Short mmCIF file of C-alpha atoms in Angstrom, two decimals:
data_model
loop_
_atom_site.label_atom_id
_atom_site.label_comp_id
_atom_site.label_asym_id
_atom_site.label_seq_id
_atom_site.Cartn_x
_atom_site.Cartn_y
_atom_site.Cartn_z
CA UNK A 1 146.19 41.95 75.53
CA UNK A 2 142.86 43.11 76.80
CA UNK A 3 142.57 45.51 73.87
CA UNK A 4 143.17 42.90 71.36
CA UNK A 5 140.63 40.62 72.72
CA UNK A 6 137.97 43.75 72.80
CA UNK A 7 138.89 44.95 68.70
CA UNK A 8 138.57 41.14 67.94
CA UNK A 9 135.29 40.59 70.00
CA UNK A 10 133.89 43.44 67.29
CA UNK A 11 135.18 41.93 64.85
CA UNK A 12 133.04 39.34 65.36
CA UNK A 13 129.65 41.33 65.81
CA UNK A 14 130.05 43.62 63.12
CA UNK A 15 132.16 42.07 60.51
CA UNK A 16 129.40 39.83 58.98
CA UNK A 17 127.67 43.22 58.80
CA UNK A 18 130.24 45.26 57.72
CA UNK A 19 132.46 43.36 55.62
CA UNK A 20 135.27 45.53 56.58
CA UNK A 21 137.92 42.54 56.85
CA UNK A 22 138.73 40.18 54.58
CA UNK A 23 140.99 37.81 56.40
CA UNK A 24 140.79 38.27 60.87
CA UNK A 25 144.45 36.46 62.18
CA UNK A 26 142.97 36.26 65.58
CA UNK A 27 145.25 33.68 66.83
CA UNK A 28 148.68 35.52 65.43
CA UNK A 29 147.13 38.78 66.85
CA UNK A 30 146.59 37.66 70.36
CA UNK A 31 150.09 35.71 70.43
CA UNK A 32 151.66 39.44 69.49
CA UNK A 33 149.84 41.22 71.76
CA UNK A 34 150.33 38.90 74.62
CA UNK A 35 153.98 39.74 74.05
CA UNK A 36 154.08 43.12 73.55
CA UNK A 37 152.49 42.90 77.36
CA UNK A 38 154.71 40.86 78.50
CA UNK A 39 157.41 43.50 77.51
CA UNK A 40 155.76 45.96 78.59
CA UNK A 41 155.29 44.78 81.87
CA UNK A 42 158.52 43.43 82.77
CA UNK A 43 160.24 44.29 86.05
CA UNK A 44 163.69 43.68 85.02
CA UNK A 45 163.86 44.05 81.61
CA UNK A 46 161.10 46.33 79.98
CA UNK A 47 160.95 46.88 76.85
CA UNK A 48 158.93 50.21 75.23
CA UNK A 49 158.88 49.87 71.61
CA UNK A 50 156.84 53.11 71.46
CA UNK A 51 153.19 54.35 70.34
CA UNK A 52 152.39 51.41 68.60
CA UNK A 53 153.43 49.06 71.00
CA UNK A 54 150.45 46.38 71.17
CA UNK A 55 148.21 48.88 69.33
CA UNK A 56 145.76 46.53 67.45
CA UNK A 57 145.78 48.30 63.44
CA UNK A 58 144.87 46.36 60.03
CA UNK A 59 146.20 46.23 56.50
CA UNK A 60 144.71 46.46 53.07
CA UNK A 61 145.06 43.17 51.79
CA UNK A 62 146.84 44.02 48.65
CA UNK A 63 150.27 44.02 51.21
CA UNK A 64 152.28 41.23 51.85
CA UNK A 65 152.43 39.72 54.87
CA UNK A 66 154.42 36.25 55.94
CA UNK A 67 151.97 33.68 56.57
CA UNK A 68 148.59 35.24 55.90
CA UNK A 69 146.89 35.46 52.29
CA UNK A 70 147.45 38.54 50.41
CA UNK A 71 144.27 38.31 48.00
CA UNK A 72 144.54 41.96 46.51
CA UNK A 73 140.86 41.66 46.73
CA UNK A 74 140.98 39.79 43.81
CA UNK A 75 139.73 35.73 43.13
CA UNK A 76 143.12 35.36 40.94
CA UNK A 77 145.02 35.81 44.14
CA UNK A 78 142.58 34.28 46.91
CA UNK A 79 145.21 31.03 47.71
CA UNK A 80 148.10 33.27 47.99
CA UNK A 81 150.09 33.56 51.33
CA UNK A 82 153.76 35.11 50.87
CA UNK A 83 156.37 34.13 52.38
CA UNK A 84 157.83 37.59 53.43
CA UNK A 85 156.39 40.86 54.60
CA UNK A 86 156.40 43.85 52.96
CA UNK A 87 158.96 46.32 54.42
CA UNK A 88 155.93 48.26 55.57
CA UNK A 89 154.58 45.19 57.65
CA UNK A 90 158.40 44.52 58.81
CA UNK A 91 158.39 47.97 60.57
CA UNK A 92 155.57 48.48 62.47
CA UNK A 93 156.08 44.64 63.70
CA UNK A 94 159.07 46.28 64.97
CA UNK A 95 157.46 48.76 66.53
CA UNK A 96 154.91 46.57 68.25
CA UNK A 97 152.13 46.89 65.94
CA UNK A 98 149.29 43.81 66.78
CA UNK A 99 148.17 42.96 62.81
CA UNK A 100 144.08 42.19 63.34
CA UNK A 101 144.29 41.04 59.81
CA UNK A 102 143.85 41.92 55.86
CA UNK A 103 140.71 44.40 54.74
CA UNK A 104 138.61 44.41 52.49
CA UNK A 105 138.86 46.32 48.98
CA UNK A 106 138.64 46.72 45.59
CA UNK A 107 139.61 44.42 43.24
CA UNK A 108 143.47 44.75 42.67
CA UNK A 109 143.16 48.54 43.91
CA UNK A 110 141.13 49.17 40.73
CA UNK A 111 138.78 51.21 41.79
CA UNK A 112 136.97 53.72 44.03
CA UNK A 113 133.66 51.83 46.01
CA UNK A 114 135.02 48.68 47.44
CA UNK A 115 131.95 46.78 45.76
CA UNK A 116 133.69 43.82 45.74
CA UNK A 117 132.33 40.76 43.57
CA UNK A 118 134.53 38.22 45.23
CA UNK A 119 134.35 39.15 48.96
CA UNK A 120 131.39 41.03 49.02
CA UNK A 121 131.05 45.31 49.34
CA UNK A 122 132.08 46.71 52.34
CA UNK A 123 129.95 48.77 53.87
CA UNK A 124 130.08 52.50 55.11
CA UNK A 125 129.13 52.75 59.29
CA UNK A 126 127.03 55.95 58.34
CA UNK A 127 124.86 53.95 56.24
CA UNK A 128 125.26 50.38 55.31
CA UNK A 129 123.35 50.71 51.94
CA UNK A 130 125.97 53.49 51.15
CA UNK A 131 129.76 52.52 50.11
CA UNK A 132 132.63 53.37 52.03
CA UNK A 133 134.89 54.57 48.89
CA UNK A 134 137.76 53.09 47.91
CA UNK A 135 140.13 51.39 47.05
CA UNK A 136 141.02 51.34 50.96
CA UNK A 137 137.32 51.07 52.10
CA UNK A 138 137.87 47.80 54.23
CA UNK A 139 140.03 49.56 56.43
CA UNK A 140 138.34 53.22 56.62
CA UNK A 141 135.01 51.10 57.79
CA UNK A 142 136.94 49.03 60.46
CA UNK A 143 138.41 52.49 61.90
CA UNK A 144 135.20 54.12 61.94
CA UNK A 145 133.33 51.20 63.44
CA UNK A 146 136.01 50.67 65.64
CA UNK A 147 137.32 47.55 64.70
CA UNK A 148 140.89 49.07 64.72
CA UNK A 149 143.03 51.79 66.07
CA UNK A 150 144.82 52.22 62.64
CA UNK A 151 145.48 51.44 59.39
CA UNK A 152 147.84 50.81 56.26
CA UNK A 153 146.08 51.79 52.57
CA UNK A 154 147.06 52.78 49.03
CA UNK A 155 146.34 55.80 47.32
CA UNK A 156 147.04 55.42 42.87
CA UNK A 157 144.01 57.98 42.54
CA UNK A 158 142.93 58.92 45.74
CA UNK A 159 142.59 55.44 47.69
CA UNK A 160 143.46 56.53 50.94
CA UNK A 161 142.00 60.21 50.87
CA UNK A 162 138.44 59.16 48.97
CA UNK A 163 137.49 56.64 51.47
CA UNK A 164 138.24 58.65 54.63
CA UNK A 165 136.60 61.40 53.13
CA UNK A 166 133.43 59.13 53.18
CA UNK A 167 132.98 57.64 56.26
CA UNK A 168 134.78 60.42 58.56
CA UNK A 169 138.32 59.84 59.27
CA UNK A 170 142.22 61.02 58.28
CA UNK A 171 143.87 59.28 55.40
CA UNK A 172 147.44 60.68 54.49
CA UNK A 173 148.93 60.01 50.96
CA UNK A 174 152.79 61.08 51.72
CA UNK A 175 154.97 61.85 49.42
CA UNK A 176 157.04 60.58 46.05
CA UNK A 177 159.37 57.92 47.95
CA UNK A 178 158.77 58.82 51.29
CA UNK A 179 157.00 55.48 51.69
CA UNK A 180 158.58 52.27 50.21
CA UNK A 181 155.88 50.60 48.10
CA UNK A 182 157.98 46.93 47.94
CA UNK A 183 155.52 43.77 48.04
CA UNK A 184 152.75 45.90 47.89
CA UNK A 185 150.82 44.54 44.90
CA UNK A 186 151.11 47.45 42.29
CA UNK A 187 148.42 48.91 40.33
CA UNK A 188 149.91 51.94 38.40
CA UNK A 189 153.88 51.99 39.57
CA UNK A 190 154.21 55.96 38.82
CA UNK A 191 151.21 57.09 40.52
CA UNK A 192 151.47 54.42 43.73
CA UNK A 193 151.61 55.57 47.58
CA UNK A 194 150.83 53.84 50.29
CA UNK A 195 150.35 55.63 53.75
CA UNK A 196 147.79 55.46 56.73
CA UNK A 197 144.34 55.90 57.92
CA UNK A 198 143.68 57.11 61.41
CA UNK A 199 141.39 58.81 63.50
CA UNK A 200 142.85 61.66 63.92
CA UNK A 201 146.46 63.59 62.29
CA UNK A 202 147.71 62.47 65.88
CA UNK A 203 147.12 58.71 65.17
CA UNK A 204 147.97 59.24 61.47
CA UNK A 205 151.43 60.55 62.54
CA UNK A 206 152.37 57.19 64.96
CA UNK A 207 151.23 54.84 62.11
CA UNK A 208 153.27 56.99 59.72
CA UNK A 209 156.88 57.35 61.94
CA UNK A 210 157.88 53.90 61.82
CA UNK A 211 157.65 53.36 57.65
CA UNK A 212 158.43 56.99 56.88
CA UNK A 213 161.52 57.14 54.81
CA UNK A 214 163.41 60.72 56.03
CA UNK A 215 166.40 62.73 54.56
CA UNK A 216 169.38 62.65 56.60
CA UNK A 217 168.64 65.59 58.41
CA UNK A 218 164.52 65.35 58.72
CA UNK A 219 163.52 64.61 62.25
CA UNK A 220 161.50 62.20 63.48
CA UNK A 221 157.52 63.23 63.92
CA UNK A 222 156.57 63.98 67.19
CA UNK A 223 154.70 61.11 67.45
CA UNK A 224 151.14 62.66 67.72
CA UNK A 225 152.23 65.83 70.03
CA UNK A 226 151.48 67.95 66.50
CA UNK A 227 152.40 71.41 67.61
CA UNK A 228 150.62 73.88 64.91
CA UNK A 229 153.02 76.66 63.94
CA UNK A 230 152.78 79.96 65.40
CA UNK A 231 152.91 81.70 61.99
CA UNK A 232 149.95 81.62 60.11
CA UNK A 233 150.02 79.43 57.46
CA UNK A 234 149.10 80.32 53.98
CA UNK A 235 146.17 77.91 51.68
CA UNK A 236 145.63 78.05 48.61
CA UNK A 237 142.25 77.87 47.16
CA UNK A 238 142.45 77.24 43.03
CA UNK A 239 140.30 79.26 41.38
CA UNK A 240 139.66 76.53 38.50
CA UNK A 241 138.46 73.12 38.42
CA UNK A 242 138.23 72.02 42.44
CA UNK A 243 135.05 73.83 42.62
CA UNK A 244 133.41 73.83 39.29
CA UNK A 245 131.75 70.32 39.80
CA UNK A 246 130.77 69.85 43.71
CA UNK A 247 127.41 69.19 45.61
CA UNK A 248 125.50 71.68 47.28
CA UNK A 249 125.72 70.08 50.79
CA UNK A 250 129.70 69.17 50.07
CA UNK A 251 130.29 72.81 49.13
CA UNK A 252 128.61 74.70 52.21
CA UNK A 253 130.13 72.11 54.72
CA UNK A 254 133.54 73.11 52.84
CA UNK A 255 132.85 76.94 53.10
CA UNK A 256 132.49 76.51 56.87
CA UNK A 257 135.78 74.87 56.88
CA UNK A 258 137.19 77.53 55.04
CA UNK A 259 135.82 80.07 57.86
CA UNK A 260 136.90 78.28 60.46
CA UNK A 261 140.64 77.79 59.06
CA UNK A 262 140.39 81.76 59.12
CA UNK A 263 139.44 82.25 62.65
CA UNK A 264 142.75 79.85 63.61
CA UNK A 265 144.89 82.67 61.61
CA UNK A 266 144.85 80.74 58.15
CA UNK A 267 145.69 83.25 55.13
CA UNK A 268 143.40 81.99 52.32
CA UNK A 269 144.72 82.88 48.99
CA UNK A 270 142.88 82.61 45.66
CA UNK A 271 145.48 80.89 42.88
CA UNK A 272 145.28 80.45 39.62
CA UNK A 273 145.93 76.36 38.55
CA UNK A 274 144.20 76.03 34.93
CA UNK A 275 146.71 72.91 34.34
CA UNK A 276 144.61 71.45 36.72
CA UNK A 277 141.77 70.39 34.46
CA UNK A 278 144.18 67.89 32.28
CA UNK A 279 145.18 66.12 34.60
CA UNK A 280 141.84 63.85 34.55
CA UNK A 281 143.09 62.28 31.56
CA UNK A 282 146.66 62.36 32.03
CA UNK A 283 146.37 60.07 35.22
CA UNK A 284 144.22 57.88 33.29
CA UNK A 285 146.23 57.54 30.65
CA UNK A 286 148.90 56.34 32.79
CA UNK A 287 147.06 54.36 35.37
CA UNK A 288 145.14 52.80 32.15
CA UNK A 289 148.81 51.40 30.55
CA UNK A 290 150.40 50.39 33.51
CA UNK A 291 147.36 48.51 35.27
CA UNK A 292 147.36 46.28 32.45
CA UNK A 293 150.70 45.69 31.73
CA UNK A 294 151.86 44.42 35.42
CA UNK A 295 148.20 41.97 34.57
CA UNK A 296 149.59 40.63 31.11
CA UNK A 297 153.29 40.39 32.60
CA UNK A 298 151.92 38.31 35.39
CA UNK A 299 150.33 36.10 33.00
CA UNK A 300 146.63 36.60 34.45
CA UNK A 301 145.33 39.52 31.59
CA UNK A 302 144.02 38.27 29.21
CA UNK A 303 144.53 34.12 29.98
CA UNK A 304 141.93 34.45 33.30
CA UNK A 305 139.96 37.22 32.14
CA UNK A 306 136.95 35.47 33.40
CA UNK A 307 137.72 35.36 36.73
CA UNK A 308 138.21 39.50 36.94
CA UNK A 309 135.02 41.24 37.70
CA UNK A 310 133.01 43.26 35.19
CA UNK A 311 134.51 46.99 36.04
CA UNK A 312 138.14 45.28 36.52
CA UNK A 313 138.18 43.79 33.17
CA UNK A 314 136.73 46.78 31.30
CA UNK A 315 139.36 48.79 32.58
CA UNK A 316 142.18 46.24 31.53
CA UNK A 317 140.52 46.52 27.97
CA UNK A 318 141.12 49.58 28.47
CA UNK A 319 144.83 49.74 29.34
CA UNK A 320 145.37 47.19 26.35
CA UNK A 321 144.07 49.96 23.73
CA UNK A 322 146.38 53.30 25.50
CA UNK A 323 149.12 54.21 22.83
CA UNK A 324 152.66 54.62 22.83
CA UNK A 325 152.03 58.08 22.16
CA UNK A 326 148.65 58.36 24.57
CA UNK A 327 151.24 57.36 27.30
CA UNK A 328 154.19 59.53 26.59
CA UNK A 329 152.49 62.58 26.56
CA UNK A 330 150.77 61.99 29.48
CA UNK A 331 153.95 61.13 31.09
CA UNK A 332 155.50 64.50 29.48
CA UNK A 333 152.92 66.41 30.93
CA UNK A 334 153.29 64.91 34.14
CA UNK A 335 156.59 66.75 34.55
CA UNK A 336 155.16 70.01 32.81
CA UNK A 337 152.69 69.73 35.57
CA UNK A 338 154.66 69.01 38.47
CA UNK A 339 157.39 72.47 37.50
CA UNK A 340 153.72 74.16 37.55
CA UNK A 341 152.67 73.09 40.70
CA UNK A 342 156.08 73.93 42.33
CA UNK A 343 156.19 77.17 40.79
CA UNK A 344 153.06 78.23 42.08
CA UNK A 345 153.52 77.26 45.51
CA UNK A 346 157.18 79.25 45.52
CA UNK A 347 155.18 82.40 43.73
CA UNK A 348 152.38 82.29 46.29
CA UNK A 349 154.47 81.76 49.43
CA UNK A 350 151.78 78.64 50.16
CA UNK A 351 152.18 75.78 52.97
CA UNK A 352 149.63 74.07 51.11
CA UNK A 353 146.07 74.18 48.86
CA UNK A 354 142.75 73.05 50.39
CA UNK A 355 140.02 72.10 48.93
CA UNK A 356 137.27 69.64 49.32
CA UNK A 357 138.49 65.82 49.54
CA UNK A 358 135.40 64.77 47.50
CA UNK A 359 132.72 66.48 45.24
CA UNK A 360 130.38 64.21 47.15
CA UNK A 361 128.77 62.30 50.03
CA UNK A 362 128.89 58.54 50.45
CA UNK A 363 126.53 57.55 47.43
CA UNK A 364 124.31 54.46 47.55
CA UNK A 365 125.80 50.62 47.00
CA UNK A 366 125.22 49.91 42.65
CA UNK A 367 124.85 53.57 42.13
CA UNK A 368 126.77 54.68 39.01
CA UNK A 369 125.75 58.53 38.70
CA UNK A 370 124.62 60.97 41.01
CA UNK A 371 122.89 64.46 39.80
CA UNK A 372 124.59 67.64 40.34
CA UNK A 373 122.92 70.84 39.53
CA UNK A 374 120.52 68.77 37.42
CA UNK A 375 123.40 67.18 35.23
CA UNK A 376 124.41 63.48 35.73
CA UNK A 377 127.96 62.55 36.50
CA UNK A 378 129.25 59.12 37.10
CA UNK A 379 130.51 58.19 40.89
CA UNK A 380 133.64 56.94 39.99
CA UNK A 381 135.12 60.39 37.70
CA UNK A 382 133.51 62.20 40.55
CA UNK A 383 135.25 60.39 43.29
CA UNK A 384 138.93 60.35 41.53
CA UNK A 385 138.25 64.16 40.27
CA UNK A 386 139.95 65.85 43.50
CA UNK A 387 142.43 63.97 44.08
CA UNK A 388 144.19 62.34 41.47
CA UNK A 389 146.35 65.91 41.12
CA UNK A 390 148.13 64.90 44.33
CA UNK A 391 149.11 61.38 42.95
CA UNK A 392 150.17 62.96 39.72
CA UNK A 393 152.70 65.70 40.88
CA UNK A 394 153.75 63.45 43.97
CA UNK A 395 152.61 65.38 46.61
CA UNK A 396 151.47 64.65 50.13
CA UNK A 397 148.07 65.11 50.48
CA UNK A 398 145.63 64.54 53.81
CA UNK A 399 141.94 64.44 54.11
CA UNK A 400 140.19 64.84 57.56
CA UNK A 401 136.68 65.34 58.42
CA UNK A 402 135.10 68.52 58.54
CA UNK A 403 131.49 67.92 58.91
CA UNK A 404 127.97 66.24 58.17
CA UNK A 405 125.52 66.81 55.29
CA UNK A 406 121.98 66.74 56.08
CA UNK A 407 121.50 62.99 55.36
CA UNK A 408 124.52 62.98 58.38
CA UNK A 409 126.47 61.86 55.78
CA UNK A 410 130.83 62.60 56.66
CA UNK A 411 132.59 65.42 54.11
CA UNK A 412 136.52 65.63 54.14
CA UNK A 413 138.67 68.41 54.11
CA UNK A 414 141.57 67.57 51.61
CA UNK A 415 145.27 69.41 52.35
CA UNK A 416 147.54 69.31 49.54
CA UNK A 417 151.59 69.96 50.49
CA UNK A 418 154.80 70.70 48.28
CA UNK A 419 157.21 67.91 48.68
CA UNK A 420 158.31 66.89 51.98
CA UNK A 421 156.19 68.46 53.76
CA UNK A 422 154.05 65.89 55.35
CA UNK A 423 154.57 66.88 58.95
CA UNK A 424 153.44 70.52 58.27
CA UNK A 425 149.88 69.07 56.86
CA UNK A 426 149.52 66.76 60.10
CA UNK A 427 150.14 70.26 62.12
CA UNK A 428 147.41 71.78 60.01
CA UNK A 429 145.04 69.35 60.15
CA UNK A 430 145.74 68.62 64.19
CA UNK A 431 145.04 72.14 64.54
CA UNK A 432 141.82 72.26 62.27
CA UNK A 433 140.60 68.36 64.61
CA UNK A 434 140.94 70.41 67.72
CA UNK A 435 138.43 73.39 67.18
CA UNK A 436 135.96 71.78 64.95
CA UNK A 437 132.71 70.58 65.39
CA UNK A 438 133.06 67.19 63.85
CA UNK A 439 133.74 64.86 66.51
CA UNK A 440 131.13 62.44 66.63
CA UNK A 441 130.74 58.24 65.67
CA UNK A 442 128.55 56.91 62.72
CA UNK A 443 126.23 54.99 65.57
CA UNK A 444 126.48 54.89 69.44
CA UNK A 445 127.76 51.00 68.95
CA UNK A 446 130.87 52.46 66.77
CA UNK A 447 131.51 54.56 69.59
CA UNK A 448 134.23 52.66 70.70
#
């Protein structure tokens, strides 16, 4: 109960600031947690629902939840409060998960900044002129400012990963139908995930147990008590693409990853991936098509066009002007892509590729392009470049922090797995968390 009280007493200091939440259900969250503690504490008959029990965690607000407004970030949907929750929400209830309440986002998952022109931007704990990515910002600045022990995002392009990678914790994209995505509000059905943020692979791997959907003989995670292999595992670095376009400060906070992976017995392997470089357009084909045809069948694109904002709408113009034959390729070379991606993994004996999570730091609130090596590139490409590969093969991917630029700015360490293999990434990246040098808070007040 205490802990409740404490996350919501932040809440209230920082939020204004911060703009991480959206919606706070302070009275439904202290009426759960006051149970969970009376289970918990009962002489007779005790009930232990397990790690989550009365841990205080938040949701992206494009996921339903019974009672409480689901706005999807959006003004369309700002007045709408289901009447169910999402099977997601139903489980971790069940598991004694205390709901804080809805973050903040972008607009109908539709992007990568959280500059939100309904709700406001969130902004990032390192800096609060800087964003916090997206489209899960709201709840990657609430764990890094401590305003939760958790969260539940959505990764279509890198949604979970991108804004972890930018203000310093885990995000976890699992796998194709590992996670159910029902009654989460869809933004490109064939490239959706949703999965959690954390503060470490530990805390990634409670919030993940309880909603994970297992094979009959898969085991359960061991609940934060990641044990890493004894084998060394085998990385992939790809030779093309992940490093032709990445900051100079991103880059030499990567190579010291990379070093220190090798001192914990990590094989580092050089691959060859040249598919990788279509898959920029493939995804947005695909995303492009399907954004705005769930829009026009829900009758909001294009009768309330005014009430999307600028970006949103430009990229439903988009969608509208994809072809049959745009989309069908893109779609065929999805699967061309995915045998390729298998096949190299089987050929190169890998556990998984690394590379950087994000070609850059956190960039400034309204900036659209950031300079390179002297050449311009827009935030957005630059932000989805990394990991929209995951998204499009169906792979589980996890970023976790792996150091500070000079402007003490957070860089991610991205892990990409073959399928299923989401609890051998968590044992990577628990192993990489407890040797590395990255362990510190945004600002002494978000030390909590």
């Amino acid at each position: 109960m205490e802990l409740t009280q404490h996350l919501l007493e932040r809440i209230r200091e920082w939020n204004p600031r911060l703009n991480a939440y959206i919606t706070v259900c302070e009275d439904q969250a202290l009426q759960v947690a006051k149970q969970a503690e009376a289970e918990l504490c009962a002489k007779r008959k005790r009930r232990d629902r397990g790690p989550l029990h009365g841990i205080p965690i938040s949701l992206k607000d494009n996921i339903y939840t019974k009672d409480v407004r689901t706005t999807g970030g959006s003004k369309i949907l700002k007045d709408f409060v289901p009447l169910h929750d999402a099977p997601v929400v139903a489980a971790l209830k069940q598991a004694g998960a205390v709901i804080l309440g809805k973050t903040n986002m972008h607009e109908f998952a539709y992007g990568v900044t959280t500059e939100n022109p309904h709700y406001g931007p969130a902004r990032n704990p390192w800096d609060l002129q800087r964003i916090p990515g997206g489209s899960s910002g709201g709840s990657a600045v609430a764990l890094a400012a401590g305003l939760c022990y958790g969260s539940i995002g959505t990764d279509t392009g890198g949604s979970i990963r991108i804004p972890a990678s930018l203000c310093g914790v885990v995000g976890l994209k699992p796998g194709l139908g590992r996670v159910n995505p029902e009654d989460v509000i869809p933004l490109s059905p064939t490239l959706d995930f949703v999965g959690p943020l954390a503060r470490s692979a530990q805390d990634a791997a409670y919030l993940l147990d309880p909603i994970f959907v297992r094979g009959r003989k898969e085991p359960r995670f061991l609940l934060g008590k990641v044990i890493p292999r004894q084998r060394k595992v085998n990385l992939g670095i790809p030779k093309e693409f992940f490093g032709d376009v990445v900051d100079a400060e991103v880059q030499k906070t990567f190579a010291n990853a990379l070093r220190l992976l090798e001192k914990q017995g990590a094989r580092l392997i050089e691959i060859s991936f040249p598919q990788m470089a279509e898959t920029e357009d493939a995804g947005n084909q695909i995303a492009w098509a399907e954004a705005t045809v769930y829009h026009q069948e829900a009758g909001w694109y294009p009768e309330r066009s005014e009430e999307y904002g600028e970006d949103v709408r430009t990229r439903l113009e988009l969608g509208s002007k994809v072809t049959a034959v745009s989309y069908l390729r893109a779609r065929e070379f999805r699967e061309k892509f995915k045998a390729a991606f298998h096949e190299t993994f089987a050929a190169n004996e890998l556990d998984a590729l690394v590379t950087p999570t994000t070609p850059i730091a956190a960039s400034r609130i309204g900036e659209e392009t950031v300079s390179i090596g002297g050449k311009s590139h827009p935030v957005r490409a630059l932000l989805l470049r990394l990991n929209r590969p995951a998204n499009l093969v169906g792979a589980p991917a996890i970023s976790v922090p792996c150091g500070l630029t000079r402007d003490k700015l957070p860089v991610g360490l991205q892990l990409i797995g073959d399928w299923t293999e989401e609890s051998l990434l968590l044992e990577i990246a628990s192993r990489f968390e407890r040797e590395s040098v990255f362990a510190v808070r945004p600002d002494p007040r978000f030390a909590n």
